[in-house]
Amino acid sequence: MELAQILAELPNDYLYAAEQDLWVRQEGQEVVVGANRFVTHHGQFMLFYPRPCEIPVMRDKSLGVMETAKTAVAITCPLSCVIVATNPEAQRDIDIVVRDPYGEGWLYRLQPTAWEEESAKLMTVAQYREWLQCNCETRLTAPDPQKFELPDIDPQNISY
């Protein structure tokens, strides 16, 4: 799938948490949250493990985990909230998130606890499209192992 197609699919009336690769759709006093097509297309998700309902979660803390064949990826909360519901279909069949990320593949229904302050940190579709065009290459590039070399270890100076 090309980036242009991913950008064209983004719903215009949703808000986006760019760093988390999530969309947010307000429905009355609640919000529905899901993974965007960009991450579902590249993520190869296999399992979805949400935190339990009725648990308060602060912005930027974990809502749960999605596992790929290679790693577990934390789902970082875009807004401080209480988890109202999780999508049982996504738990049974993660492919629904890949097939229909903006509809039946939603992940969470949340009750925001700081909507007024925190919703301003989310992006409109135009802002997110621009952000994604500028950042998609770095989002898909594996870390350079040379940048993450461990320092030499002195076996005489090890504490456990």
Short mmCIF file of C-alpha atoms in Angstrom, two decimals:
data_model
loop_
_atom_site.label_atom_id
_atom_site.label_comp_id
_atom_site.label_asym_id
_atom_site.label_seq_id
_atom_site.Cartn_x
_atom_site.Cartn_y
_atom_site.Cartn_z
CA MET A 1 0.00 0.00 0.00
CA GLU A 2 1.40 3.38 -0.99
CA LEU A 3 1.62 6.33 1.38
CA ALA A 4 -0.70 8.35 -0.88
CA GLN A 5 -3.41 5.71 -0.47
CA ILE A 6 -2.89 5.61 3.31
CA LEU A 7 -3.20 9.40 3.47
CA ALA A 8 -6.32 9.41 1.27
CA GLU A 9 -8.05 6.87 3.57
CA LEU A 10 -7.68 9.00 6.71
CA PRO A 11 -11.16 10.00 7.93
CA ASN A 12 -11.56 13.78 7.91
CA ASP A 13 -13.60 14.00 11.13
CA TYR A 14 -11.16 12.08 13.35
CA LEU A 15 -8.30 13.46 15.43
CA TYR A 16 -4.88 11.83 15.40
CA ALA A 17 -2.20 11.06 17.98
CA ALA A 18 0.77 10.97 15.61
CA GLU A 19 3.47 9.55 17.86
CA GLN A 20 1.13 6.78 19.00
CA ASP A 21 -0.18 6.03 15.47
CA LEU A 22 -3.74 6.24 16.82
CA TRP A 23 -6.95 7.93 15.73
CA VAL A 24 -9.54 9.39 18.09
CA ARG A 25 -13.24 9.82 17.26
CA GLN A 26 -15.41 11.76 19.69
CA GLU A 27 -18.86 10.29 20.36
CA GLY A 28 -20.73 12.37 22.92
CA GLN A 29 -18.87 12.26 26.21
CA GLU A 30 -16.75 9.29 25.11
CA VAL A 31 -14.09 8.72 22.47
CA VAL A 32 -13.37 5.71 20.32
CA VAL A 33 -9.69 4.99 19.65
CA GLY A 34 -8.02 2.78 17.08
CA ALA A 35 -4.77 2.15 15.23
CA ASN A 36 -4.41 4.01 11.94
CA ARG A 37 -3.86 2.31 8.57
CA PHE A 38 -0.19 3.36 8.52
CA VAL A 39 0.65 1.26 11.55
CA THR A 40 -1.72 -1.62 10.76
CA HIS A 41 -0.27 -1.91 7.25
CA HIS A 42 3.29 -2.16 8.54
CA GLY A 43 2.76 -3.73 11.95
CA GLN A 44 1.87 -7.36 11.09
CA PHE A 45 -0.15 -7.58 14.31
CA MET A 46 -1.02 -10.98 15.70
CA LEU A 47 -2.56 -10.40 19.15
CA PHE A 48 -4.27 -7.59 21.09
CA TYR A 49 -4.06 -7.50 24.89
CA PRO A 50 -5.95 -4.50 26.31
CA ARG A 51 -5.90 -3.39 29.92
CA PRO A 52 -9.15 -4.17 31.76
CA CYS A 53 -12.17 -1.88 31.61
CA GLU A 54 -12.91 0.70 34.32
CA ILE A 55 -9.19 1.32 34.85
CA PRO A 56 -8.03 4.95 34.79
CA VAL A 57 -5.07 5.57 32.49
CA MET A 58 -3.02 8.75 32.28
CA ARG A 59 -2.01 10.26 28.92
CA ASP A 60 1.15 8.61 27.51
CA LYS A 61 0.77 5.51 29.73
CA SER A 62 -0.02 2.02 28.44
CA LEU A 63 -3.53 1.04 27.35
CA GLY A 64 -2.35 -2.46 26.55
CA VAL A 65 -0.17 -4.31 24.06
CA MET A 66 -0.32 -5.46 20.46
CA GLU A 67 2.04 -8.26 19.52
CA THR A 68 3.69 -8.87 16.19
CA ALA A 69 5.70 -11.89 15.17
CA LYS A 70 8.82 -10.12 16.37
CA THR A 71 7.85 -7.89 19.28
CA ALA A 72 5.23 -6.58 21.67
CA VAL A 73 4.23 -2.94 21.09
CA ALA A 74 2.73 -0.86 23.89
CA ILE A 75 -0.42 1.04 22.96
CA THR A 76 0.23 4.47 24.43
CA CYS A 77 -2.83 6.36 25.64
CA PRO A 78 -3.51 9.57 23.66
CA LEU A 79 -5.67 11.10 26.45
CA SER A 80 -6.08 10.68 30.19
CA CYS A 81 -9.17 8.53 30.56
CA VAL A 82 -11.05 5.64 32.04
CA ILE A 83 -11.36 2.57 29.81
CA VAL A 84 -15.07 2.04 29.13
CA ALA A 85 -14.85 -0.86 26.66
CA THR A 86 -12.43 -2.79 24.51
CA ASN A 87 -13.25 -4.35 21.17
CA PRO A 88 -13.87 -8.07 21.75
CA GLU A 89 -13.70 -8.71 18.00
CA ALA A 90 -10.15 -7.30 17.87
CA GLN A 91 -9.20 -9.60 20.74
CA ARG A 92 -10.64 -12.64 18.91
CA ASP A 93 -9.39 -11.72 15.43
CA ILE A 94 -6.71 -9.03 15.16
CA ASP A 95 -7.10 -9.05 11.37
CA ILE A 96 -10.25 -6.93 11.80
CA VAL A 97 -7.93 -4.07 12.85
CA VAL A 98 -5.97 -4.49 9.63
CA ARG A 99 -9.04 -4.92 7.40
CA ASP A 100 -11.10 -2.05 8.83
CA PRO A 101 -8.97 0.14 11.13
CA TYR A 102 -11.35 3.13 11.04
CA GLY A 103 -14.55 1.18 11.62
CA GLU A 104 -15.06 -2.31 13.03
CA GLY A 105 -11.36 -2.53 13.93
CA TRP A 106 -11.53 0.05 16.73
CA LEU A 107 -9.61 -0.83 19.90
CA TYR A 108 -11.02 1.18 22.83
CA ARG A 109 -14.00 3.20 23.99
CA LEU A 110 -12.73 5.72 26.56
CA GLN A 111 -14.15 8.33 28.93
CA PRO A 112 -11.67 11.24 28.74
CA THR A 113 -10.85 12.86 32.08
CA ALA A 114 -8.99 15.91 30.73
CA TRP A 115 -10.51 16.41 27.26
CA GLU A 116 -10.37 20.21 27.27
CA GLU A 117 -6.63 20.36 28.00
CA GLU A 118 -5.43 17.28 26.16
CA SER A 119 -7.52 17.22 22.98
CA ALA A 120 -5.60 20.28 21.78
CA LYS A 121 -2.50 18.05 21.59
CA LEU A 122 -4.19 15.84 18.97
CA MET A 123 -3.88 16.64 15.25
CA THR A 124 -6.51 17.33 12.65
CA VAL A 125 -6.43 15.18 9.52
CA ALA A 126 -4.57 17.93 7.60
CA GLN A 127 -1.95 18.26 10.34
CA TYR A 128 -1.54 14.50 10.58
CA ARG A 129 -1.19 14.07 6.81
CA GLU A 130 1.58 16.67 6.78
CA TRP A 131 3.26 15.11 9.81
CA LEU A 132 3.09 11.63 8.33
CA GLN A 133 4.54 12.76 4.99
CA CYS A 134 7.50 14.31 6.82
CA ASN A 135 8.01 11.41 9.27
CA CYS A 136 7.00 8.21 7.48
CA GLU A 137 10.52 7.26 6.45
CA THR A 138 11.91 7.51 9.97
CA ARG A 139 8.88 5.66 11.37
CA LEU A 140 9.59 2.69 9.10
CA THR A 141 13.38 2.63 9.43
CA ALA A 142 14.84 0.10 11.84
CA PRO A 143 17.20 1.58 14.43
CA ASP A 144 20.85 1.67 13.43
CA PRO A 145 22.58 -0.95 15.62
CA GLN A 146 25.78 1.12 15.50
CA LYS A 147 24.02 3.85 17.48
CA PHE A 148 23.05 1.44 20.23
CA GLU A 149 26.34 -0.28 20.96
CA LEU A 150 26.93 -1.17 24.57
CA PRO A 151 30.04 0.23 26.18
CA ASP A 152 32.93 -2.09 26.93
CA ILE A 153 32.39 -3.88 30.22
CA ASP A 154 35.17 -4.22 32.76
CA PRO A 155 34.61 -7.70 34.30
CA GLN A 156 36.45 -6.55 37.43
CA ASN A 157 33.93 -3.77 38.01
CA ILE A 158 30.57 -5.53 37.79
CA SER A 159 28.01 -5.20 40.55
CA TYR A 160 24.87 -7.29 40.68
#
